[in-house]
Amino acid sequence: YKDKIMPLTICNLSSHNFMLISIFYIIFSQHSERSKVLLQHGVGLSKTLTHIPTKVLTMKLQLMRGDVLTVTSWLAPIVWEGTFDSAVIDGIYKPLNVTIATTVFAVGKYITYLKDFLESAEKHYMVGYNINYYIFTDQPENIPAVTLAAGRSLWSLRVPAFNRWQEISLQRMSFIRKAIEEQIRKEASFIFCLDVDMRFDNHWGAEALGNLVAVIHPWFYQASRDSFPYERRPESLAYVHADEGDFYYGGAVFGGLIDEVYKLTGTCEEHLVIDKGKDIEAVWQEESHLNWYFIYNKPTKLLSMEYLWSDEKVKITELKVVRLSTIKKNLAAVRPN
Ligand SMILES: CC(=O)N[C@H]1[C@@H](OP(=O)(O)OP(=O)(O)OC[C@H]2O[C@@H](n3ccc(=O)[nH]c3=O)[C@H](O)[C@@H]2O)O[C@H](CO)[C@H](O)[C@@H]1O
Ligand SMILES: [Mn+2]
């Protein structure tokens, strides 16, 4: 299969993934006792996992992508169209009846993005799953009325208005950490933390679930490590040495199991507070701290730029589908500074 279809260099990149998938299915098909898989996802054992037939295995192996990196050097999958089968993924997660918390900040004029964000999410984001949206806003009265599907609900959490846009990004980690502690932990098993200036265009589903999930920043997909915009001043706790770093991740999408994201947000919050005490603000605010965190706490799953694209980018051939895109915004009109 490899020799016939894939050029040798690509074959080297993909063979790990090929092996992993094969091993996963061998384990899966031989053990109908499903505790390992369920425990790995940190969810209860009460529901029955549906049996995955052999014909699905055969189909899956034909879906491999040969033109892109589909696994990291620490063996985390990178999710691209053609690397997963939604029927198999839903066969794992739907019976577990998981609830996925989804945090979004809509402060000041950014509240105007919320309607399209929510309406498009209802069409494409985790369709068929229980979703709790947590909207952090300074104006709960202006949250638009959007019809949510069954099993999906929306909570508003009040935050102050800020006079610098950087401040909102900086404070997100702390607000999310607190909300997990006080509310979210009791209500959901997974969480995704998303920017609001975005629109879902296509399926963005349960294949994105994982213990600790990061997204490759679309502007730095093909960039070399020395051009990643990590924080380079050693005084900051977000400092990354020139010899370190795997990918440059976007701050607009991260997630995973609640406890993993609790640790992530708590650590970033601590580092942000210490930096502030030293009067230093990392070059890309919380995104810089997030990138630091993922170097020392490797994400267990990476999402390709299909999961975080930008309306301002010219499409590349590897991009077969845009699932979520940052909309073009008039920064002078929407930001407080
Ligand atoms: C695509 C991507 O990875 N974007 C990141 C990037 O810039 P962006 O240009 O995407 O940042 P942005 O202006 O979208 O701000 C981030 C988010 O903060 C919220 N917000 C911001 C300003 C405001 O007045 N009101 C408000 O609610 C809102 O949810 C917004 O989506 O760098 C930021 C760091 O500063 C964040 O890490 C963003 O996630
Ligand atoms: Mn944004």
Coordinates of C-alpha atoms and ligand atoms in Angstrom, one line a residue:
Y1 CA 0.0 0.0 0.0
K2 CA 2.7 2.5 1.1
D3 CA 5.0 1.8 -1.8
K4 CA 2.3 1.9 -4.4
I5 CA 0.6 5.1 -3.3
M6 CA 2.8 7.3 -1.4
P7 CA 6.2 8.8 -2.3
L8 CA 8.9 7.7 0.1
T9 CA 9.3 10.9 2.1
I10 CA 5.6 11.2 2.8
C11 CA 5.5 7.6 3.6
N12 CA 7.9 8.2 6.5
L13 CA 5.7 10.9 8.0
S14 CA 2.5 8.9 7.6
S15 CA 3.7 5.5 8.7
H16 CA 3.4 6.2 12.4
N17 CA -0.1 7.3 11.9
F18 CA -0.9 4.3 9.8
M19 CA 0.5 2.1 12.6
L20 CA -1.3 3.9 15.3
I21 CA -4.7 3.6 13.5
S22 CA -4.1 -0.1 12.9
I23 CA -3.2 -0.7 16.5
F24 CA -6.1 1.3 17.7
Y25 CA -8.5 -0.8 15.6
I26 CA -7.0 -4.1 16.5
I27 CA -7.4 -3.2 20.2
F28 CA -10.9 -1.9 19.5
S29 CA -12.2 -4.9 17.5
Q30 CA -10.7 -7.4 19.9
H31 CA -11.9 -5.9 23.2
S32 CA -15.5 -5.2 23.3
E33 CA -14.9 -4.4 26.9
R34 CA -14.4 -0.7 26.3
S35 CA -13.1 0.6 29.7
K36 CA -9.7 1.6 28.3
V37 CA -11.1 3.9 25.7
L38 CA -13.6 5.4 28.0
L39 CA -11.1 6.0 30.8
Q40 CA -8.7 7.6 28.4
H41 CA -11.4 10.2 27.8
G42 CA -12.1 10.7 31.4
V43 CA -15.8 9.9 31.2
G44 CA -18.2 7.6 33.0
L45 CA -18.5 3.9 32.2
S46 CA -22.2 3.7 32.3
K47 CA -23.0 3.8 28.6
T48 CA -22.4 1.0 26.1
L49 CA -20.0 1.6 23.2
T50 CA -21.3 0.4 19.9
H51 CA -19.4 -2.3 18.1
I52 CA -17.3 -1.0 15.2
P53 CA -17.6 -3.5 12.3
T54 CA -14.5 -4.7 10.4
K55 CA -15.7 -3.0 7.2
V56 CA -15.3 0.4 8.8
L57 CA -11.7 -0.5 9.6
T58 CA -11.0 -1.3 5.9
M59 CA -12.7 1.9 4.8
K60 CA -10.7 3.9 7.3
L61 CA -7.3 2.7 6.0
Q62 CA -8.2 4.1 2.6
L63 CA -8.8 7.6 4.0
M64 CA -5.1 8.4 4.8
R65 CA -3.8 11.8 3.6
G66 CA -0.4 11.7 2.0
D67 CA 0.2 15.4 1.3
V68 CA 0.3 16.7 4.8
L69 CA 1.7 16.0 8.2
T70 CA -0.8 13.9 10.0
V71 CA 1.1 13.0 13.2
T72 CA 3.6 14.9 15.4
S73 CA 7.0 13.7 16.6
W74 CA 5.3 12.9 19.9
L75 CA 2.7 10.8 18.1
A76 CA -0.3 13.2 18.5
P77 CA -2.6 13.0 15.5
I78 CA -3.1 16.2 13.4
V79 CA -6.7 16.3 12.2
W80 CA -7.3 16.9 8.5
E81 CA -10.2 16.1 6.2
G82 CA -9.6 12.5 5.1
T83 CA -7.9 11.4 8.3
F84 CA -11.1 10.5 10.2
D85 CA -14.4 8.9 9.8
S86 CA -17.3 10.7 11.5
A87 CA -19.4 7.6 11.8
V88 CA -16.6 5.9 13.8
I89 CA -16.0 9.0 15.9
D90 CA -19.7 9.5 16.7
G91 CA -19.9 5.7 17.4
I92 CA -17.4 6.4 20.3
Y93 CA -18.7 9.7 21.7
K94 CA -22.5 9.8 21.1
P95 CA -23.3 6.9 23.3
L96 CA -21.3 8.5 26.1
N97 CA -23.7 11.5 26.1
V98 CA -20.8 13.9 26.7
T99 CA -21.4 17.6 27.4
I100 CA -18.9 20.0 25.8
A101 CA -18.5 23.4 27.4
T102 CA -17.8 26.2 25.0
T103 CA -16.5 29.5 26.3
V104 CA -16.7 32.7 24.2
F105 CA -15.9 36.3 25.2
A106 CA -18.1 39.0 23.7
V107 CA -17.0 42.3 25.4
G108 CA -17.7 45.8 24.1
K109 CA -18.4 46.0 20.4
Y110 CA -17.4 42.3 19.9
I111 CA -20.9 41.5 21.0
T112 CA -22.0 42.2 17.4
Y113 CA -20.1 39.0 16.3
L114 CA -22.0 36.8 18.6
K115 CA -25.2 36.3 16.5
D116 CA -23.3 34.9 13.5
F117 CA -21.0 32.9 15.7
L118 CA -23.9 31.2 17.5
E119 CA -26.1 30.7 14.4
S120 CA -23.2 29.1 12.4
A121 CA -22.2 27.0 15.4
E122 CA -25.7 25.6 15.6
K123 CA -25.4 24.5 12.0
H124 CA -21.9 23.0 12.1
Y125 CA -20.3 22.9 15.6
M126 CA -20.6 19.5 17.4
V127 CA -24.0 18.9 15.9
G128 CA -25.9 16.3 17.9
Y129 CA -23.9 16.8 21.0
N130 CA -24.8 18.5 24.3
I131 CA -23.2 21.9 24.3
N132 CA -23.2 24.5 27.1
Y133 CA -22.2 27.9 25.7
Y134 CA -20.7 30.2 28.4
I135 CA -20.8 33.8 27.1
F136 CA -18.5 36.1 29.0
T137 CA -19.8 39.6 28.5
D138 CA -20.1 43.1 30.0
Q139 CA -23.7 43.3 28.5
P140 CA -25.7 40.2 29.1
E141 CA -28.8 42.1 28.0
N142 CA -27.4 42.3 24.4
I143 CA -26.9 38.6 23.9
P144 CA -28.8 37.8 20.8
A145 CA -31.7 35.4 20.9
V146 CA -30.6 32.4 18.9
T147 CA -32.6 29.1 18.7
L148 CA -30.5 26.3 20.1
A149 CA -31.0 22.6 19.3
A150 CA -32.1 20.1 21.9
G151 CA -29.4 19.4 24.5
R152 CA -27.7 22.8 23.9
S153 CA -27.9 25.7 26.3
L154 CA -26.4 29.1 26.9
W155 CA -25.2 30.8 30.1
S156 CA -24.0 34.4 30.5
L157 CA -21.2 35.3 32.8
R158 CA -20.6 38.9 33.6
V159 CA -17.1 40.4 33.1
P160 CA -16.1 44.1 33.2
A161 CA -15.6 46.2 30.1
F162 CA -12.0 46.8 29.5
N163 CA -10.4 49.8 27.9
R164 CA -7.6 47.9 26.1
W165 CA -8.3 45.0 23.8
Q166 CA -5.1 43.3 25.0
E167 CA -6.6 43.3 28.5
I168 CA -9.5 41.1 27.4
S169 CA -7.1 38.5 25.9
L170 CA -4.9 38.7 29.0
Q171 CA -7.8 38.1 31.4
R172 CA -9.5 35.3 29.5
M173 CA -7.3 32.6 31.2
S174 CA -8.2 33.8 34.6
F175 CA -12.0 34.1 33.9
I176 CA -12.1 30.6 32.3
R177 CA -10.1 29.1 35.2
K178 CA -12.6 30.6 37.7
A179 CA -15.7 29.5 35.7
I180 CA -14.3 25.9 35.5
E181 CA -13.9 25.9 39.3
E182 CA -17.3 27.4 40.1
Q183 CA -19.6 26.0 37.5
I184 CA -18.2 24.3 34.3
R185 CA -16.5 21.4 36.1
K186 CA -19.9 20.2 37.4
E187 CA -21.6 20.6 34.0
A188 CA -19.3 19.2 31.3
S189 CA -16.5 16.7 30.6
F190 CA -14.8 18.6 27.7
I191 CA -14.3 22.2 27.0
F192 CA -13.4 24.4 24.0
C193 CA -12.4 28.0 24.4
L194 CA -13.0 30.0 21.2
D195 CA -12.7 33.6 19.9
V196 CA -16.0 35.2 18.9
D197 CA -14.9 36.9 15.7
M198 CA -15.5 33.7 13.8
R199 CA -17.9 31.8 11.6
F200 CA -18.4 28.1 11.3
D201 CA -18.7 27.1 7.6
N202 CA -18.6 23.3 7.7
H203 CA -18.6 20.3 10.0
W204 CA -16.5 21.0 13.2
G205 CA -17.2 17.9 15.2
A206 CA -16.2 15.3 17.8
E207 CA -13.1 14.4 15.9
A208 CA -11.7 17.5 17.6
L209 CA -12.2 16.0 21.1
G210 CA -9.1 15.0 23.0
N211 CA -7.3 15.3 26.3
L212 CA -5.5 18.5 25.4
V213 CA -6.2 20.0 22.0
A214 CA -4.3 22.8 20.2
V215 CA -4.8 24.3 16.8
I216 CA -2.0 25.2 14.3
H217 CA -2.1 28.9 13.7
P218 CA -3.1 29.4 10.0
W219 CA -0.6 32.2 9.5
F220 CA 2.4 30.1 10.6
Y221 CA 1.5 26.7 9.1
Q222 CA 4.5 26.8 6.6
A223 CA 6.7 29.1 8.6
S224 CA 10.0 27.9 10.0
R225 CA 10.5 27.8 13.8
D226 CA 12.8 30.9 13.8
S227 CA 10.0 33.0 12.4
F228 CA 7.3 31.9 15.0
P229 CA 6.3 34.9 17.0
Y230 CA 7.0 33.4 20.4
E231 CA 7.9 35.7 23.2
R232 CA 11.7 36.2 23.0
R233 CA 12.4 38.4 26.0
P234 CA 13.8 36.2 28.8
E235 CA 12.2 38.5 31.4
S236 CA 8.8 37.1 30.5
L237 CA 7.5 33.7 31.7
A238 CA 6.3 33.1 28.1
Y239 CA 9.9 33.2 26.9
V240 CA 10.8 30.5 24.4
H241 CA 14.4 29.8 23.5
A242 CA 15.4 29.8 19.8
D243 CA 16.0 26.0 20.0
E244 CA 12.6 25.2 21.4
G245 CA 9.0 25.0 19.9
D246 CA 7.2 22.6 17.7
F247 CA 4.3 24.5 16.1
Y248 CA 2.9 28.0 16.5
Y249 CA -0.6 27.6 17.9
G250 CA -3.5 30.0 17.7
G251 CA -5.0 31.5 20.8
A252 CA -8.5 31.4 19.2
V253 CA -9.1 27.7 19.8
F254 CA -7.9 25.4 22.5
G255 CA -9.6 22.7 24.5
G256 CA -9.7 19.3 26.0
L257 CA -10.8 17.5 29.1
I258 CA -12.0 20.0 31.8
D259 CA -9.1 19.1 34.2
E260 CA -6.5 19.5 31.5
V261 CA -7.8 22.9 30.5
Y262 CA -8.1 23.9 34.2
K263 CA -4.4 23.2 34.6
L264 CA -3.6 25.1 31.4
T265 CA -5.6 28.2 32.2
G266 CA -4.4 28.2 35.9
T267 CA -0.7 28.0 34.8
C268 CA -1.1 30.7 32.1
E269 CA -3.0 32.9 34.6
E270 CA -0.2 32.6 37.2
H271 CA 2.4 33.4 34.5
L272 CA 0.4 36.4 33.3
V273 CA 0.1 37.7 36.9
I274 CA 3.8 37.4 37.5
D275 CA 4.6 39.1 34.2
K276 CA 2.2 41.9 35.0
G277 CA 4.0 42.4 38.4
K278 CA 7.2 42.8 36.4
D279 CA 5.4 45.2 34.0
I280 CA 6.0 43.0 31.0
E281 CA 3.2 42.0 28.6
A282 CA 4.1 39.1 26.2
V283 CA 4.2 39.9 22.6
W284 CA 0.9 38.1 21.8
Q285 CA -0.6 38.3 25.2
E286 CA -2.2 35.0 26.4
E287 CA -1.4 33.3 23.0
S288 CA 2.3 33.7 23.9
H289 CA 1.8 32.0 27.3
L290 CA -0.4 29.3 25.6
N291 CA 2.4 28.6 23.2
W292 CA 4.9 28.3 26.1
Y293 CA 2.5 25.9 27.9
F294 CA 2.2 23.6 24.8
I295 CA 6.0 23.2 24.5
Y296 CA 6.2 21.7 28.0
N297 CA 2.7 20.1 28.1
K298 CA 2.4 18.6 24.6
P299 CA -1.1 18.6 23.2
T300 CA -2.5 15.1 22.7
K301 CA -4.3 16.2 19.5
L302 CA -3.6 19.0 17.0
L303 CA -6.2 20.5 14.7
S304 CA -5.1 21.6 11.3
M305 CA -5.9 25.0 9.9
E306 CA -9.3 23.7 8.7
Y307 CA -10.3 24.3 12.3
L308 CA -9.0 27.8 12.4
W309 CA -8.8 29.5 9.1
S310 CA -9.1 33.2 8.2
D311 CA -11.2 35.0 5.6
E312 CA -8.2 37.1 4.9
K313 CA -6.0 34.2 3.8
V314 CA -5.7 32.9 0.2
K315 CA -6.6 29.2 0.2
I316 CA -3.9 26.6 -0.2
T317 CA -4.3 23.2 -1.9
E318 CA -3.9 21.2 1.3
L319 CA -7.0 22.9 2.7
K320 CA -9.9 20.7 1.4
V321 CA -12.5 22.2 3.7
V322 CA -12.8 25.4 5.9
R323 CA -14.6 24.6 9.1
L324 CA -14.1 27.8 11.1
S325 CA -12.8 31.1 9.8
T326 CA -11.9 34.4 11.5
I327 CA -14.0 37.0 9.8
K328 CA -12.4 40.2 8.4
K329 CA -12.9 42.9 10.9
N330 CA -12.5 46.6 11.0
L331 CA -10.2 46.8 14.0
A332 CA -10.5 50.6 14.4
A333 CA -14.3 50.2 14.6
V334 CA -14.6 47.3 17.1
R335 CA -11.6 47.6 19.4
P336 CA -11.6 49.9 22.4
N337 CA -8.1 51.2 21.7
Ligands
LIG1 C1 -6.7 33.7 15.2 C2 -6.1 33.8 16.6 O1 -5.5 32.9 17.1 N1 -6.3 35.0 17.2 C3 -5.6 35.4 18.4 C4 -4.9 36.7 18.1 O2 -5.7 37.8 17.7 P1 -7.1 38.3 17.2 O3 -6.9 39.4 16.2 O4 -7.9 37.2 16.7 O5 -7.8 38.9 18.5 P2 -9.3 39.4 18.7 O6 -9.4 40.8 18.4 O7 -10.2 38.4 18.1 O8 -9.4 39.2 20.3 C5 -9.5 37.9 20.9 C6 -10.9 37.7 21.5 O9 -11.1 38.5 22.7 C7 -12.4 38.9 22.8 N2 -12.5 40.4 22.7 C8 -11.5 41.2 22.2 C9 -11.5 42.5 22.1 C10 -12.7 43.2 22.5 O10 -12.9 44.4 22.5 N3 -13.8 42.4 23.0 C11 -13.7 41.0 23.0 O11 -14.7 40.4 23.4 C12 -13.2 38.3 21.6 O12 -13.7 37.0 22.1 C13 -12.1 38.1 20.6 O13 -12.4 37.1 19.6 O14 -4.2 37.2 19.3 C14 -5.0 37.3 20.4 C15 -4.0 37.7 21.5 O15 -4.2 39.0 21.9 C16 -5.7 36.1 20.8 O16 -4.8 35.1 21.3 C17 -6.5 35.6 19.6 O17 -7.2 34.4 20.0
MN2 MN -10.0 36.7 16.9

